Amino acid sequence: MKKLFIILFIAIGLPFVAHSQTFELKGEVKDQYQEPVAFASVFLLTVKDSVLVKGSSADENGSFLFSDIAEGLYFLNASYVGQTSENLAIEIIKDTKIGALIIEQQAEQLNEVTVTSNKPVVKREVDRIVFNVENTVISQNSSWDILSQTPGVIIMGDDLKVRNRTTTVYINNRKVQLSSEEVRSLLENYQGENIKSVEVIHNPPASYDAEGGSILNIVTSKNLSVGYKGNVNVGYTQGVFPKYNFGTSHFYKTKKLNVNANYNYSPKKEFKNTLNTTNFIEDGDVLSIWDTDFDQIIRSNTHAAGLVVDYDFNDKNTLSFTSNGQFQPKRDSDFFQETTIKDAVGVLDSIFTTNSFLDEKKNNISGDLTFKHQFKDQANLTVNAHYTYFDLGRNQNVNSNYFMPNGSFIRDFSFSTIADQQIEIQTAQLDYTDYFGSVFFETGIKGAFINSESRLDFFLQNNGTEFIPNLSDDYIYDESVYAGYFSMSKDWEKWSIKTGLRAEHTESSGVSVNVSNINALSYFELFPSLYILHTINKNHSLSFDYSRKVERPRYEDLNPFRTYVNERTIVEGNPNLTPSFSHNFNLNYTLNQEYFFDFYYRDNGKYISTITFQDNDNLVLRDVTQNVLESTSYGFDFSYGKSITNNWYLYSYISLFHEEESFLALQSDEYSFTNDFNGAYVDLTNYITLSKDGSFKGELGLVYMSGWLQGSFIQEETTNLTVGLRKSFLNNRAILSVSANDLLGKYNGYVSSKYLNQDNGYITTPETQYVKFGFTYNFGNFRLEDNQRGIDKIERERLK
């Protein structure tokens, strides 16, 4: 592994072939009022067929520079937020400086307030959809608000989903390495005025890891001013129990140094209730009916801190360090459940109660070092090294008491477990990009090395403390992944094509004390991708894309350990899990850049799923993680977003889908059973500006889900009605917000599994009905854009 790191860093010094004599082109981009258009995109095209030769971005003063231009005739133009300049014909025979490219900015008058480009622009590119929101009426919302109305995005609780699968959030191509709840908290406090666009990448190209699904990439506006800015934010949420959060971030920028530091503290007390019914079956008839009322009270204290340091040695070389730490010194859970046991005709047979206390401590620390070199032309070389350390300790005490219907005591059963897990992740990566004529080329290599060690000790507590070896285990898992990729893309007048290939070789082994065999895997796989976009005319476009992906088991799912809610409810891992490979197809039609019609099909392969089985012989419920036999998904999505008036933006998204999954029914003579579901998802969200100056905004949203497939379960319909208000004052330095969720009380649906000799279901009700208050105050030069980012490592996604 050390050799790999050395090879990657030595590669920085590899010589590159020199180019023949070329020239420079300088100029400016301005609007019709001769004001600079900062950060506009500038393009140099061939005169013959308008093929892109070079592309660049203007700086904060609207100035741009092209280097290494070969002698010849060219077209030059610029664009910014949907507006484009006229083509300027220019002959390059020496170093040249032109006047200004003019982009006429459109404006609409709203009483006494002028809003520039107030319609968010949605643009389909060859491998992604770009939702441009800069300088629009919705840019004053939070980042979470903007993501929630991005075409194709589904909000389910704290999860962002694209086409029925959880997606990953990036900021400026850096992954946000936080839980779903923490991602939402981060984005709700990250102001949308800093966002230039949101990119929806259904099938990430070869430069991304083969593992993972869709991506939402937030691209921020760039501001090169120097100075300091900071903010403090506090939040209060009233559900069953009150919750608080406090955070602060600070950013300092000079011409060479950028430093960002942030901290967040969240003490929480949460409540969750689950009602479960299981009909145990014998010879096709109900034998016993178990009804369980399960309450959970969870108290936690979480500290999260981040540090980002960028240093520009010069305009060609940059060194960046990113570190994130999450520390949870306390997460105590009190569980209480009461189960009534009845016979087939409903006569009470017995009752048992379970009290359980779970104590957890977790640390997650990561560091990321990146060096980037930009060559004289448009080539870039990036070298990255990463390290993560994850530590989880968990102690549990469980006591069950059994009673007759008249309340007389029958017996008790007590046990305890001590578990811990340590995971280390190390990666090294090298990427190189360049233009070969009008073809953009990317290539790179990566190595990832994972080591996981887990231990579980099980003790009976009925007659003193007794260690039970066959229910205890030690498990060691090692994994190495070596990858290489290349990708090429080219644009014509009406066509864009991008293709790539990624190769990954994986070696893994799992060793368990209680399992005699060693689960070892070694496989080499290819992951091709293809993207085609055809612009028929300015109102119509078609696109097609395909990619092959892999899903590897999460580290904790590989542990053969058993976790007990009580002696009758068990969650167990599976060391024999294997990776699943999927094929993903998309066909898209766009009308007027406002109406988007998407057809998709996914062959999910042997998808990894957690399935609940009832053991009718021993009267036990088991959650088992296993590879399904096959899984497919297909659907049709329609999205439409439009400014109805100057102060009312309506976003609508409709998805019709089919989910199908075949799995091995372990408690039904290992019979192959297929579960399928046809469903619909509807999202209607209204964003309304309630004041002339745009400082007071409201939101009203309605989300309806007809149902959902979850392994062996099918969830019934759910509805979520939300409302929110947001007021900024003190020249946008202070922001006060209030929102309410699940106003109708129909956010949670009943989930059931009924087939063969299985008949059980439940409804879980967390604190989805709540009112949330938030306050943020910005100080310093708060309009600076910071260098905040997450850490881009797919291996960390498999941590729980």
mmCIF file of N, CA and C in Angstrom, residues 721-782:
data_model
loop_
_atom_site.group_PDB
_atom_site.id
_atom_site.type_symbol
_atom_site.label_atom_id
_atom_site.label_comp_id
_atom_site.label_asym_id
_atom_site.label_seq_id
_atom_site.Cartn_x
_atom_site.Cartn_y
_atom_site.Cartn_z
ATOM 1 N N LEU A 721 -48.286 17.067 4.556
ATOM 2 C CA LEU A 721 -48.587 18.477 4.302
ATOM 3 C C LEU A 721 -47.674 19.318 5.173
ATOM 4 N N THR A 722 -46.923 20.239 4.548
ATOM 5 C CA THR A 722 -45.955 21.063 5.277
ATOM 6 C C THR A 722 -46.206 22.534 4.977
ATOM 7 N N VAL A 723 -45.787 23.378 5.907
ATOM 8 C CA VAL A 723 -45.869 24.820 5.718
ATOM 9 C C VAL A 723 -44.652 25.443 6.386
ATOM 10 N N GLY A 724 -44.134 26.515 5.795
ATOM 11 C CA GLY A 724 -42.965 27.167 6.368
ATOM 12 C C GLY A 724 -42.927 28.646 6.034
ATOM 13 N N LEU A 725 -42.317 29.430 6.913
ATOM 14 C CA LEU A 725 -42.112 30.863 6.716
ATOM 15 C C LEU A 725 -40.661 31.199 7.014
ATOM 16 N N ARG A 726 -40.120 32.163 6.247
ATOM 17 C CA ARG A 726 -38.715 32.564 6.409
ATOM 18 C C ARG A 726 -38.603 34.066 6.226
ATOM 19 N N LYS A 727 -37.998 34.736 7.211
ATOM 20 C CA LYS A 727 -37.852 36.184 7.179
ATOM 21 C C LYS A 727 -36.387 36.548 7.399
ATOM 22 N N SER A 728 -35.849 37.342 6.477
ATOM 23 C CA SER A 728 -34.488 37.862 6.639
ATOM 24 C C SER A 728 -34.574 39.354 6.920
ATOM 25 N N PHE A 729 -33.669 39.819 7.752
ATOM 26 C CA PHE A 729 -33.655 41.238 8.097
ATOM 27 C C PHE A 729 -32.222 41.652 8.418
ATOM 28 N N LEU A 730 -32.050 42.913 8.777
ATOM 29 C CA LEU A 730 -30.710 43.477 8.992
ATOM 30 C C LEU A 730 -29.835 43.260 7.760
ATOM 31 N N ASN A 731 -30.395 43.592 6.578
ATOM 32 C CA ASN A 731 -29.672 43.456 5.315
ATOM 33 C C ASN A 731 -29.202 42.023 5.101
ATOM 34 N N ASN A 732 -30.098 41.075 5.386
ATOM 35 C CA ASN A 732 -29.843 39.640 5.204
ATOM 36 C C ASN A 732 -28.801 39.070 6.161
ATOM 37 N N ARG A 733 -28.413 39.835 7.145
ATOM 38 C CA ARG A 733 -27.475 39.285 8.132
ATOM 39 C C ARG A 733 -28.182 38.345 9.106
ATOM 40 N N ALA A 734 -29.434 38.544 9.335
ATOM 41 C CA ALA A 734 -30.187 37.714 10.276
ATOM 42 C C ALA A 734 -31.338 37.044 9.543
ATOM 43 N N ILE A 735 -31.577 35.777 9.863
ATOM 44 C CA ILE A 735 -32.636 35.000 9.218
ATOM 45 C C ILE A 735 -33.405 34.244 10.303
ATOM 46 N N LEU A 736 -34.711 34.408 10.291
ATOM 47 C CA LEU A 736 -35.584 33.718 11.234
ATOM 48 C C LEU A 736 -36.548 32.849 10.435
ATOM 49 N N SER A 737 -36.709 31.592 10.841
ATOM 50 C CA SER A 737 -37.588 30.689 10.098
ATOM 51 C C SER A 737 -38.427 29.870 11.063
ATOM 52 N N VAL A 738 -39.601 29.452 10.577
ATOM 53 C CA VAL A 738 -40.467 28.552 11.314
ATOM 54 C C VAL A 738 -41.141 27.630 10.310
ATOM 55 N N SER A 739 -41.256 26.362 10.652
ATOM 56 C CA SER A 739 -41.879 25.405 9.746
ATOM 57 C C SER A 739 -42.627 24.352 10.563
ATOM 58 N N ALA A 740 -43.626 23.742 9.928
ATOM 59 C CA ALA A 740 -44.399 22.678 10.559
ATOM 60 C C ALA A 740 -44.494 21.519 9.586
ATOM 61 N N ASN A 741 -44.398 20.301 10.116
ATOM 62 C CA ASN A 741 -44.375 19.097 9.292
ATOM 63 C C ASN A 741 -45.515 18.161 9.689
ATOM 64 N N ASP A 742 -45.999 17.398 8.710
ATOM 65 C CA ASP A 742 -47.023 16.369 8.920
ATOM 66 C C ASP A 742 -48.254 16.959 9.601
ATOM 67 N N LEU A 743 -48.815 18.005 8.989
ATOM 68 C CA LEU A 743 -49.967 18.671 9.585
ATOM 69 C C LEU A 743 -51.199 17.777 9.617
ATOM 70 N N LEU A 744 -51.292 16.810 8.703
ATOM 71 C CA LEU A 744 -52.455 15.933 8.658
ATOM 72 C C LEU A 744 -52.279 14.663 9.488
ATOM 73 N N GLY A 745 -51.067 14.430 9.981
ATOM 74 C CA GLY A 745 -50.811 13.232 10.772
ATOM 75 C C GLY A 745 -50.853 11.952 9.959
ATOM 76 N N LYS A 746 -50.529 12.039 8.647
ATOM 77 C CA LYS A 746 -50.596 10.864 7.782
ATOM 78 C C LYS A 746 -49.254 10.580 7.110
ATOM 79 N N TYR A 747 -48.188 11.002 7.750
ATOM 80 C CA TYR A 747 -46.859 10.826 7.165
ATOM 81 C C TYR A 747 -46.381 9.374 7.238
ATOM 82 N N ASN A 748 -46.841 8.631 8.236
ATOM 83 C CA ASN A 748 -46.378 7.260 8.457
ATOM 84 C C ASN A 748 -47.456 6.259 8.043
ATOM 85 N N GLY A 749 -47.047 5.240 7.301
ATOM 86 C CA GLY A 749 -48.001 4.262 6.798
ATOM 87 C C GLY A 749 -47.764 2.873 7.380
ATOM 88 N N TYR A 750 -48.793 2.059 7.367
ATOM 89 C CA TYR A 750 -48.695 0.688 7.857
ATOM 90 C C TYR A 750 -47.921 -0.156 6.846
ATOM 91 N N VAL A 751 -47.072 -1.034 7.361
ATOM 92 C CA VAL A 751 -46.210 -1.872 6.532
ATOM 93 C C VAL A 751 -46.559 -3.325 6.833
ATOM 94 N N SER A 752 -46.800 -4.129 5.788
ATOM 95 C CA SER A 752 -47.228 -5.506 6.019
ATOM 96 C C SER A 752 -46.504 -6.470 5.098
ATOM 97 N N SER A 753 -46.362 -7.712 5.591
ATOM 98 C CA SER A 753 -45.770 -8.805 4.822
ATOM 99 C C SER A 753 -46.672 -10.024 4.994
ATOM 100 N N LYS A 754 -47.309 -10.449 3.897
ATOM 101 C CA LYS A 754 -48.258 -11.557 3.982
ATOM 102 C C LYS A 754 -48.131 -12.435 2.750
ATOM 103 N N TYR A 755 -47.546 -13.612 2.934
ATOM 104 C CA TYR A 755 -47.393 -14.567 1.842
ATOM 105 C C TYR A 755 -47.052 -15.924 2.455
ATOM 106 N N LEU A 756 -47.392 -16.997 1.772
ATOM 107 C CA LEU A 756 -47.079 -18.353 2.219
ATOM 108 C C LEU A 756 -47.429 -18.507 3.699
ATOM 109 N N ASN A 757 -46.427 -18.821 4.555
ATOM 110 C CA ASN A 757 -46.678 -18.967 5.987
ATOM 111 C C ASN A 757 -46.199 -17.748 6.775
ATOM 112 N N GLN A 758 -46.176 -16.579 6.121
ATOM 113 C CA GLN A 758 -45.746 -15.336 6.753
ATOM 114 C C GLN A 758 -46.926 -14.368 6.819
ATOM 115 N N ASP A 759 -47.146 -13.785 7.981
ATOM 116 C CA ASP A 759 -48.240 -12.837 8.148
ATOM 117 C C ASP A 759 -47.898 -11.912 9.306
ATOM 118 N N ASN A 760 -47.252 -10.786 9.005
ATOM 119 C CA ASN A 760 -46.893 -9.830 10.061
ATOM 120 C C ASN A 760 -46.856 -8.428 9.470
ATOM 121 N N GLY A 761 -46.997 -7.444 10.338
ATOM 122 C CA GLY A 761 -46.983 -6.058 9.899
ATOM 123 C C GLY A 761 -46.773 -5.127 11.071
ATOM 124 N N TYR A 762 -46.477 -3.873 10.743
ATOM 125 C CA TYR A 762 -46.209 -2.895 11.802
ATOM 126 C C TYR A 762 -46.406 -1.485 11.263
ATOM 127 N N ILE A 763 -46.522 -0.539 12.174
ATOM 128 C CA ILE A 763 -46.482 0.879 11.850
ATOM 129 C C ILE A 763 -45.575 1.557 12.861
ATOM 130 N N THR A 764 -44.593 2.268 12.358
ATOM 131 C CA THR A 764 -43.647 2.995 13.205
ATOM 132 C C THR A 764 -43.957 4.478 13.127
ATOM 133 N N THR A 765 -44.036 5.112 14.287
ATOM 134 C CA THR A 765 -44.379 6.531 14.355
ATOM 135 C C THR A 765 -43.287 7.286 15.105
ATOM 136 N N PRO A 766 -42.307 7.809 14.384
ATOM 137 C CA PRO A 766 -41.342 8.706 15.028
ATOM 138 C C PRO A 766 -41.953 10.096 15.149
ATOM 139 N N GLU A 767 -41.167 11.058 15.565
ATOM 140 C CA GLU A 767 -41.675 12.415 15.775
ATOM 141 C C GLU A 767 -41.727 13.179 14.453
ATOM 142 N N THR A 768 -42.660 12.763 13.580
ATOM 143 C CA THR A 768 -42.790 13.455 12.298
ATOM 144 C C THR A 768 -43.684 14.691 12.399
ATOM 145 N N GLN A 769 -44.513 14.773 13.411
ATOM 146 C CA GLN A 769 -45.299 15.978 13.643
ATOM 147 C C GLN A 769 -44.527 16.893 14.583
ATOM 148 N N TYR A 770 -44.080 18.020 14.038
ATOM 149 C CA TYR A 770 -43.267 18.929 14.847
ATOM 150 C C TYR A 770 -43.338 20.345 14.287
ATOM 151 N N VAL A 771 -42.943 21.278 15.107
ATOM 152 C CA VAL A 771 -42.747 22.673 14.705
ATOM 153 C C VAL A 771 -41.286 23.006 14.952
ATOM 154 N N LYS A 772 -40.638 23.610 13.963
ATOM 155 C CA LYS A 772 -39.207 23.887 14.055
ATOM 156 C C LYS A 772 -38.960 25.387 13.900
ATOM 157 N N PHE A 773 -38.131 25.919 14.795
ATOM 158 C CA PHE A 773 -37.728 27.316 14.747
ATOM 159 C C PHE A 773 -36.225 27.383 14.517
ATOM 160 N N GLY A 774 -35.797 28.318 13.684
ATOM 161 C CA GLY A 774 -34.369 28.469 13.421
ATOM 162 C C GLY A 774 -33.977 29.932 13.342
ATOM 163 N N PHE A 775 -32.747 30.227 13.770
ATOM 164 C CA PHE A 775 -32.226 31.594 13.697
ATOM 165 C C PHE A 775 -30.759 31.538 13.311
ATOM 166 N N THR A 776 -30.378 32.343 12.320
ATOM 167 C CA THR A 776 -28.982 32.438 11.875
ATOM 168 C C THR A 776 -28.588 33.902 11.810
ATOM 169 N N TYR A 777 -27.376 34.190 12.308
ATOM 170 C CA TYR A 777 -26.845 35.542 12.192
ATOM 171 C C TYR A 777 -25.475 35.487 11.530
ATOM 172 N N ASN A 778 -25.324 36.240 10.436
ATOM 173 C CA ASN A 778 -24.065 36.308 9.694
ATOM 174 C C ASN A 778 -23.314 37.575 10.080
ATOM 175 N N PHE A 779 -22.006 37.438 10.237
ATOM 176 C CA PHE A 779 -21.192 38.611 10.537
ATOM 177 C C PHE A 779 -19.939 38.585 9.687
ATOM 178 N N GLY A 780 -19.223 39.720 9.682
ATOM 179 C CA GLY A 780 -18.075 39.852 8.789
ATOM 180 C C GLY A 780 -18.560 40.101 7.375
ATOM 181 N N ASN A 781 -17.697 39.834 6.388
ATOM 182 C CA ASN A 781 -18.072 39.972 4.979
ATOM 183 C C ASN A 781 -18.831 38.725 4.577
ATOM 184 N N PHE A 782 -20.114 38.638 4.995
ATOM 185 C CA PHE A 782 -20.844 37.374 4.925
ATOM 186 C C PHE A 782 -21.226 36.986 3.507
#
